[in-house]
Amino acid sequence: MAKNSSKLNPLSVWALAAGGMVGGGIYTVLGVVIAVSAQWTWLAFVLTGLIAIPSAYSYVFLTNKFHEEGGAFVFLEKVDDKKMAGNLSWLLIIGYVLTISVYAYAFGHYLSFAFHGDPLLMRLLAAGIVIALILLNLAGVGKLTNVEIIIVSVNLLVLLALGIYGLAHWDTSQLTAGISPRPIWSSLIGGASIFMAYEGFQLLTYEYDKIKNPEKSFMPTLMSAVIFVVILYAVVALGATMVGGATSMISFKEIALSISAESAFGKTGLIVMTVAAGFATAAAINSTLFSTANLSKRIASQNELPSWFNHTNKNDVPDRSIIVLGTLAGTLAIVGSLSSLVEAASLAFLFTFGIVNWIAYRESEKRKWIPLMGIIIGILVGLALIFRLVISKPIALGGILALVLLIIMGRPYLLKKKEKTQQKAQEDEH
């Protein structure tokens, strides 16, 4: 157990939670949601925020109740649903791999645009940052909390400045400049498409043992961080679009915030936003890779993943998990499209957060309406996303469903085969 002085104080927890969401979130998804929701983009972020807020409550409630780090996997184990815990853990890991790939994709695009690079440079940068962070983690210096907090602080200030500047130059015509206005219900579909922008706060539940006085401080700290990010996203969605214009931000959706910053502040704005985006997405890749690798190790130790993932190197780092997860994410960043990666990750986290809200609803004796709100809105948003995928990306949806079926059917077979192999090895020894 860490000494009390070395534990995360509420301010650090707040910064890491906000940074976990914003680090990759708004940089990667703003252009995607503007294309769908146009003038209702801000509402799309608010609607999905109404899932994130009760989900944050549910995560903290359950973590405090069970006094154990590990998130959704542990929650399901504690309520005696180990089969579901195993299935969900695999889906969750896939969701994190997709998320890392989105962050790497964004990193490559923002830096490539600043240097007037071509698609090849973008792919090299995306692959390069993942490789660099794999090596950093293998060396045992993956989690640099103080550095992350500094990056988050600067990142939030840059985004707030752009959002407030845009609101100060209020011009609603820019929200639909060059495009047709969208109906208000488009906010539901737009929000569904980019729900992964709120992924990140739950990584703090994996650090529960490192948080100072979590029973008292964790709930207000995490809740206030999520509420702040919902407001920030709405402000940036309005302000940045009023400066950059809808057409430009859709045409360059991969680097929408750079377009807006350059429109507002010229080359200085472009440079500042590129630096902010580069550090923010790199930090998000690093923290997600670190946490996911450790989660994989924990799951493997519970025999819900092949024991191969339980291996650690001389630095006590789950090296195989980091290499496999990082390689998969880097590959997806190179070959995938932004919208497909974002929507696939969003679907994975909508399902996961829905399960967590359901467990919290069952385990709560009071304030049951909070997780219930997350469940109801989550179902609506999830159905909207599935509808969108059926219409626009049926092959991608089919691939996601096939992957889920493979997990449900293939995981027990793989683990059973592993168990038989271990038993045979033990018999041979005797």
Coordinates of C-alpha atoms in Angstrom, one line a residue:
M1 CA 0.0 0.0 0.0
A2 CA 1.3 3.4 -0.9
K3 CA 2.1 5.9 1.8
N4 CA -0.6 8.5 2.4
S5 CA 1.6 11.3 1.3
S6 CA 2.1 9.7 -2.1
K7 CA -1.6 9.1 -2.8
L8 CA -3.6 11.0 -5.3
N9 CA -5.4 14.0 -3.7
P10 CA -8.8 15.2 -5.0
L11 CA -7.3 17.8 -7.3
S12 CA -5.1 15.2 -9.0
V13 CA -8.0 12.8 -9.3
W14 CA -10.1 15.6 -10.8
A15 CA -7.4 16.5 -13.3
L16 CA -6.7 12.9 -14.4
A17 CA -10.5 12.2 -14.8
A18 CA -11.1 15.3 -16.9
G19 CA -7.9 14.6 -18.9
G20 CA -8.8 11.0 -19.4
M21 CA -12.0 12.2 -21.2
V22 CA -10.8 15.4 -22.9
G23 CA -7.4 14.0 -23.8
G24 CA -8.6 12.2 -26.9
G25 CA -12.3 13.0 -26.9
I26 CA -13.1 16.4 -28.3
Y27 CA -10.0 16.4 -30.6
T28 CA -11.1 13.3 -32.4
V29 CA -14.9 13.5 -32.5
L30 CA -15.9 17.2 -33.1
G31 CA -15.8 17.0 -36.8
V32 CA -17.6 13.7 -36.9
V33 CA -20.6 14.9 -34.8
I34 CA -20.8 18.3 -36.7
A35 CA -21.3 16.3 -39.9
V36 CA -24.3 14.5 -38.3
S37 CA -25.9 17.1 -36.0
A38 CA -24.7 20.5 -37.3
Q39 CA -26.3 23.3 -35.2
W40 CA -27.3 20.7 -32.6
T41 CA -23.8 19.4 -32.0
W42 CA -23.7 21.0 -28.5
L43 CA -26.9 19.2 -27.6
A44 CA -25.4 15.9 -28.8
F45 CA -22.6 16.3 -26.3
V46 CA -25.1 17.2 -23.5
L47 CA -27.3 14.1 -24.3
T48 CA -24.4 11.7 -24.1
G49 CA -23.2 13.6 -21.0
L50 CA -26.5 12.5 -19.4
I51 CA -25.2 9.0 -19.7
A52 CA -21.7 9.7 -18.6
I53 CA -22.8 11.5 -15.4
P54 CA -24.9 8.7 -13.9
S55 CA -22.3 6.2 -15.2
A56 CA -19.6 8.1 -13.2
Y57 CA -21.9 7.9 -10.1
S58 CA -22.4 4.1 -10.6
Y59 CA -18.7 3.5 -11.0
V60 CA -17.8 5.4 -7.8
F61 CA -20.7 3.9 -5.9
L62 CA -19.7 0.3 -6.8
T63 CA -16.0 0.9 -6.3
N64 CA -16.6 2.4 -2.8
K65 CA -19.1 -0.4 -2.0
F66 CA -16.6 -3.2 -2.9
H67 CA -13.5 -1.3 -1.9
E68 CA -11.6 -2.8 -4.8
E69 CA -10.1 -1.4 -8.0
G70 CA -10.9 -3.1 -11.3
G71 CA -14.0 -1.5 -12.7
A72 CA -16.8 -3.4 -14.5
F73 CA -14.9 -6.7 -14.4
V74 CA -14.7 -6.7 -10.6
F75 CA -18.3 -5.4 -10.2
L76 CA -19.6 -8.5 -12.1
E77 CA -17.4 -10.8 -10.1
K78 CA -18.7 -9.4 -6.9
V79 CA -22.3 -10.0 -7.9
D80 CA -21.5 -13.6 -8.8
D81 CA -21.7 -13.3 -12.5
K82 CA -18.3 -14.5 -13.5
K83 CA -19.3 -15.7 -16.9
M84 CA -20.6 -12.3 -17.8
A85 CA -17.5 -10.7 -16.2
G86 CA -15.3 -12.7 -18.5
N87 CA -17.3 -11.9 -21.6
L88 CA -17.5 -8.2 -20.7
S89 CA -13.8 -8.0 -19.9
W90 CA -12.9 -9.1 -23.4
L91 CA -15.3 -6.6 -24.9
L92 CA -13.9 -3.9 -22.7
I93 CA -10.4 -4.6 -23.8
I94 CA -11.5 -4.4 -27.4
G95 CA -13.1 -1.0 -26.6
Y96 CA -9.9 0.3 -25.2
V97 CA -7.9 -1.0 -28.2
L98 CA -10.3 0.9 -30.5
T99 CA -10.0 4.0 -28.3
I100 CA -6.2 3.9 -28.4
S101 CA -6.3 3.6 -32.2
V102 CA -8.6 6.7 -32.4
Y103 CA -6.2 8.7 -30.2
A104 CA -3.2 7.6 -32.4
Y105 CA -5.2 8.4 -35.5
A106 CA -5.8 11.9 -34.1
F107 CA -2.2 12.4 -33.1
G108 CA -1.0 11.5 -36.6
H109 CA -3.5 13.8 -38.3
Y110 CA -3.0 16.9 -36.1
L111 CA 0.8 16.8 -36.4
S112 CA 0.8 15.8 -40.1
F113 CA -1.5 18.8 -40.9
A114 CA 0.8 21.2 -39.1
F115 CA 3.7 20.0 -41.2
H116 CA 1.7 19.9 -44.5
G117 CA 2.3 16.2 -44.6
D118 CA 0.6 13.5 -46.7
P119 CA -1.3 10.4 -45.6
L120 CA 1.9 8.5 -45.4
L121 CA 3.3 10.9 -42.8
M122 CA 0.1 10.7 -40.9
R123 CA 0.3 6.9 -40.7
L124 CA 4.0 7.0 -39.8
L125 CA 3.2 9.5 -36.9
A126 CA 0.3 7.4 -35.7
A127 CA 2.4 4.2 -35.7
G128 CA 5.4 6.1 -34.3
I129 CA 3.6 7.4 -31.2
V130 CA 2.2 4.0 -30.3
I131 CA 5.6 2.3 -30.7
A132 CA 7.3 5.0 -28.6
L133 CA 4.7 4.6 -25.8
I134 CA 4.9 0.8 -25.9
L135 CA 8.7 1.1 -25.4
L136 CA 8.2 3.7 -22.6
N137 CA 5.8 1.4 -20.8
L138 CA 8.1 -1.6 -21.2
A139 CA 10.8 0.4 -19.6
G140 CA 8.6 0.8 -16.5
V141 CA 7.9 4.6 -16.8
G142 CA 4.5 4.4 -18.4
K143 CA 2.5 6.1 -15.6
L144 CA 3.8 9.7 -15.1
T145 CA 1.0 11.2 -13.0
N146 CA 2.6 14.7 -12.5
V147 CA 3.4 15.1 -16.2
E148 CA -0.2 14.0 -17.1
I149 CA -1.7 16.6 -14.7
I150 CA 0.4 19.4 -16.3
I151 CA -0.6 18.3 -19.8
V152 CA -4.3 18.2 -18.7
S153 CA -4.2 21.6 -17.2
V154 CA -2.7 23.3 -20.3
N155 CA -5.0 21.2 -22.5
L156 CA -8.2 22.4 -20.7
L157 CA -7.0 26.0 -20.7
V158 CA -6.4 25.9 -24.5
L159 CA -9.9 24.4 -25.2
L160 CA -11.6 26.8 -22.8
A161 CA -9.9 29.8 -24.5
L162 CA -11.0 28.7 -28.0
G163 CA -14.5 28.0 -26.8
I164 CA -14.9 31.3 -25.0
Y165 CA -13.4 33.2 -27.9
G166 CA -15.9 31.7 -30.2
L167 CA -18.9 32.4 -27.9
A168 CA -17.6 36.0 -27.6
H169 CA -17.9 36.3 -31.5
W170 CA -21.4 34.8 -31.5
D171 CA -22.6 33.9 -35.0
T172 CA -25.1 31.1 -35.2
S173 CA -25.0 31.2 -39.0
Q174 CA -21.6 29.5 -38.8
L175 CA -23.1 26.4 -37.2
T176 CA -24.7 25.6 -40.6
A177 CA -22.4 27.5 -42.9
G178 CA -22.4 25.7 -46.3
I179 CA -24.5 22.8 -45.1
S180 CA -28.2 22.1 -44.5
P181 CA -29.6 22.6 -41.0
R182 CA -30.3 19.4 -39.2
P183 CA -33.4 18.4 -37.2
I184 CA -33.1 18.4 -33.4
W185 CA -33.4 14.6 -33.3
S186 CA -30.0 14.4 -35.2
S187 CA -28.4 15.3 -31.8
L188 CA -29.3 11.8 -30.6
I189 CA -27.7 10.1 -33.6
G190 CA -24.7 12.5 -33.4
G191 CA -24.2 11.9 -29.7
A192 CA -24.5 8.1 -30.2
S193 CA -21.7 8.2 -32.8
I194 CA -19.2 9.9 -30.5
F195 CA -20.0 8.5 -27.0
M196 CA -16.4 7.4 -26.6
A197 CA -15.5 11.1 -26.0
Y198 CA -16.6 10.4 -22.4
E199 CA -14.6 7.3 -22.0
G200 CA -11.7 7.8 -19.6
F201 CA -13.1 8.8 -16.2
Q202 CA -13.5 5.1 -15.3
L203 CA -9.8 4.5 -15.6
L204 CA -9.6 6.2 -12.1
T205 CA -11.5 3.3 -10.6
Y206 CA -8.5 1.2 -11.6
E207 CA -6.4 3.5 -9.4
Y208 CA -8.7 3.2 -6.3
D209 CA -6.0 2.0 -4.0
K210 CA -3.9 5.0 -4.8
I211 CA -6.6 7.6 -4.1
K212 CA -6.5 9.5 -0.8
N213 CA -9.6 8.9 1.3
P214 CA -11.7 7.6 -1.6
E215 CA -14.9 7.0 0.5
K216 CA -15.2 10.7 1.1
S217 CA -13.6 12.4 -1.8
F218 CA -14.0 10.1 -4.9
M219 CA -17.7 10.7 -5.5
P220 CA -17.7 14.5 -5.5
T221 CA -14.4 14.7 -7.3
L222 CA -15.3 12.4 -10.2
M223 CA -18.8 13.7 -10.6
S224 CA -17.6 17.3 -10.8
A225 CA -15.0 16.4 -13.4
V226 CA -17.6 14.7 -15.6
I227 CA -20.0 17.6 -15.3
F228 CA -17.3 20.0 -16.1
V229 CA -16.3 18.1 -19.2
V230 CA -20.0 18.0 -20.4
I231 CA -20.1 21.8 -20.1
L232 CA -16.7 22.2 -21.8
Y233 CA -17.7 20.0 -24.7
A234 CA -20.9 22.1 -25.2
V235 CA -18.9 25.3 -25.0
V236 CA -16.2 24.1 -27.5
A237 CA -18.8 22.7 -29.8
L238 CA -20.5 26.1 -30.1
G239 CA -17.5 28.3 -29.9
A240 CA -15.1 26.4 -32.1
T241 CA -17.7 26.0 -34.9
M242 CA -18.7 29.7 -34.7
V243 CA -15.1 30.5 -35.5
G244 CA -14.2 27.7 -37.9
G245 CA -17.5 27.3 -39.8
A246 CA -19.3 24.0 -40.2
T247 CA -18.2 23.3 -43.8
S248 CA -14.5 23.6 -43.0
M249 CA -14.7 21.6 -39.9
I250 CA -16.5 18.8 -41.7
S251 CA -14.1 18.8 -44.6
F252 CA -11.2 18.5 -42.2
K253 CA -13.0 16.5 -39.5
E254 CA -9.9 14.8 -38.4
I255 CA -8.3 18.1 -37.3
A256 CA -11.4 20.2 -36.8
L257 CA -10.0 22.1 -33.8
S258 CA -6.8 23.1 -35.7
I259 CA -9.0 24.6 -38.4
S260 CA -10.9 26.5 -35.8
A261 CA -7.8 27.7 -33.9
E262 CA -6.1 28.8 -37.1
S263 CA -9.3 30.8 -38.1
A264 CA -9.3 32.5 -34.7
F265 CA -5.7 33.2 -34.0
G266 CA -3.8 32.5 -37.3
K267 CA -0.6 30.5 -37.3
T268 CA -0.1 31.0 -33.6
G269 CA -3.4 29.3 -33.0
L270 CA -2.5 26.4 -35.2
I271 CA 0.8 25.9 -33.5
V272 CA -0.7 26.1 -30.0
M273 CA -3.6 23.7 -30.9
T274 CA -1.2 21.2 -32.6
V275 CA 1.0 21.1 -29.5
A276 CA -2.0 20.8 -27.2
A277 CA -3.5 18.0 -29.4
G278 CA -0.2 16.2 -29.7
F279 CA 0.5 16.1 -25.9
A280 CA -3.2 15.5 -25.0
T281 CA -3.6 12.5 -27.4
A282 CA -0.2 11.1 -26.5
A283 CA -1.0 11.3 -22.8
A284 CA -4.4 9.6 -23.5
I285 CA -2.8 6.8 -25.4
N286 CA -0.3 6.3 -22.6
S287 CA -2.7 6.2 -19.7
T288 CA -5.2 4.0 -21.6
L289 CA -2.5 1.6 -22.7
F290 CA -1.0 1.4 -19.2
S291 CA -4.4 0.8 -17.5
T292 CA -5.6 -1.7 -20.1
A293 CA -2.5 -3.8 -19.9
N294 CA -2.7 -3.9 -16.2
L295 CA -6.4 -4.8 -16.5
S296 CA -5.6 -7.6 -18.9
K297 CA -3.0 -8.9 -16.4
R298 CA -5.6 -8.9 -13.6
I299 CA -8.2 -10.6 -15.8
A300 CA -5.6 -13.3 -16.9
S301 CA -4.8 -13.9 -13.2
Q302 CA -8.5 -14.7 -12.7
N303 CA -8.3 -17.2 -15.5
E304 CA -10.6 -15.2 -17.8
L305 CA -7.8 -14.5 -20.3
P306 CA -5.0 -16.9 -21.3
S307 CA -2.3 -16.9 -18.7
W308 CA 0.1 -15.7 -21.4
F309 CA -1.2 -12.2 -20.7
N310 CA -0.2 -12.5 -17.0
H311 CA 3.5 -12.4 -17.8
T312 CA 5.6 -9.4 -16.5
N313 CA 9.1 -8.3 -17.4
K314 CA 12.0 -7.4 -15.1
N315 CA 10.3 -4.0 -14.5
D316 CA 7.2 -5.7 -13.3
V317 CA 5.3 -4.5 -16.4
P318 CA 2.8 -6.8 -18.2
D319 CA 5.0 -6.7 -21.3
R320 CA 3.0 -9.1 -23.5
S321 CA -0.2 -7.3 -22.9
I322 CA 1.3 -4.0 -23.7
I323 CA 2.9 -5.2 -26.9
V324 CA -0.2 -7.0 -28.2
L325 CA -2.7 -4.3 -27.3
G326 CA -0.4 -1.5 -28.6
T327 CA 0.3 -3.4 -31.9
L328 CA -3.4 -4.0 -32.5
A329 CA -4.2 -0.3 -31.8
G330 CA -1.4 1.0 -34.0
T331 CA -2.5 -1.3 -36.8
L332 CA -6.1 -0.1 -36.6
A333 CA -5.0 3.6 -36.5
I334 CA -3.1 3.0 -39.8
V335 CA -5.8 1.1 -41.7
G336 CA -9.1 2.3 -40.1
S337 CA -11.3 5.3 -40.8
L338 CA -12.1 7.8 -38.1
S339 CA -15.9 7.5 -38.1
S340 CA -15.8 3.7 -38.0
L341 CA -13.3 3.5 -35.2
V342 CA -15.1 6.1 -33.1
E343 CA -18.5 4.4 -33.6
A344 CA -17.2 1.0 -32.8
A345 CA -15.6 2.2 -29.6
S346 CA -18.7 4.1 -28.7
L347 CA -20.9 1.0 -29.0
A348 CA -18.5 -1.0 -26.8
F349 CA -18.6 1.7 -24.0
L350 CA -22.3 2.2 -24.3
F351 CA -22.8 -1.4 -23.5
T352 CA -20.2 -1.5 -20.7
F353 CA -21.6 1.6 -19.0
G354 CA -25.1 0.2 -19.3
I355 CA -24.0 -3.0 -17.5
V356 CA -22.3 -0.9 -14.7
N357 CA -25.5 1.2 -14.3
W358 CA -27.6 -1.9 -14.1
I359 CA -25.4 -3.4 -11.4
A360 CA -25.5 -0.1 -9.5
Y361 CA -29.3 0.0 -9.8
R362 CA -29.5 -3.5 -8.4
E363 CA -27.1 -2.8 -5.5
S364 CA -28.4 0.6 -4.5
E365 CA -30.9 1.2 -1.7
K366 CA -31.3 4.9 -2.4
R367 CA -30.8 7.2 -5.4
K368 CA -31.7 4.4 -7.7
W369 CA -33.0 7.0 -10.2
I370 CA -29.4 8.0 -11.0
P371 CA -28.3 4.7 -12.6
L372 CA -31.8 4.2 -14.0
M373 CA -31.4 7.5 -15.9
G374 CA -28.1 6.2 -17.3
I375 CA -29.8 3.0 -18.4
I376 CA -32.8 4.6 -20.1
I377 CA -30.8 7.3 -22.0
G378 CA -28.1 4.7 -22.8
I379 CA -30.6 2.4 -24.4
L380 CA -32.0 5.2 -26.5
V381 CA -28.6 6.3 -27.6
G382 CA -27.4 2.7 -28.2
L383 CA -30.5 2.0 -30.4
A384 CA -29.8 5.3 -32.3
L385 CA -26.2 4.2 -33.0
I386 CA -27.2 0.7 -34.1
F387 CA -29.8 2.3 -36.4
R388 CA -27.1 4.6 -37.9
L389 CA -24.8 1.7 -38.4
V390 CA -27.5 -0.4 -40.1
I391 CA -28.2 2.5 -42.5
S392 CA -24.6 3.7 -43.2
K393 CA -22.2 0.9 -42.2
P394 CA -23.9 -2.5 -42.2
I395 CA -20.7 -4.3 -42.9
A396 CA -19.0 -2.6 -39.9
L397 CA -22.0 -3.5 -37.7
G398 CA -21.9 -7.1 -38.9
G399 CA -18.2 -7.2 -38.0
I400 CA -18.9 -5.9 -34.5
L401 CA -21.7 -8.4 -33.9
A402 CA -19.5 -11.3 -35.3
L403 CA -16.8 -10.3 -32.8
V404 CA -19.3 -10.3 -29.9
L405 CA -20.5 -13.7 -30.9
L406 CA -16.9 -14.9 -31.2
I407 CA -16.2 -13.7 -27.7
I408 CA -19.3 -15.4 -26.2
M409 CA -18.8 -18.7 -28.0
G410 CA -15.0 -18.8 -28.5
R411 CA -13.8 -17.5 -25.0
P412 CA -15.2 -20.6 -23.1
Y413 CA -13.7 -22.9 -25.7
L414 CA -10.3 -21.2 -25.6
L415 CA -10.2 -21.2 -21.7
K416 CA -11.4 -24.8 -21.5
K417 CA -8.7 -25.9 -23.9
K418 CA -6.1 -24.0 -21.9
E419 CA -7.4 -25.7 -18.7
K420 CA -7.1 -29.2 -20.3
T421 CA -3.5 -28.4 -21.4
Q422 CA -2.6 -27.4 -17.9
Q423 CA -4.2 -30.5 -16.4
K424 CA -2.3 -32.7 -18.9
A425 CA 1.0 -31.0 -18.0
Q426 CA 0.3 -31.6 -14.3
E427 CA -0.5 -35.3 -15.0
D428 CA 2.7 -35.7 -17.0
E429 CA 4.7 -34.3 -14.1
H430 CA 3.2 -36.9 -11.8

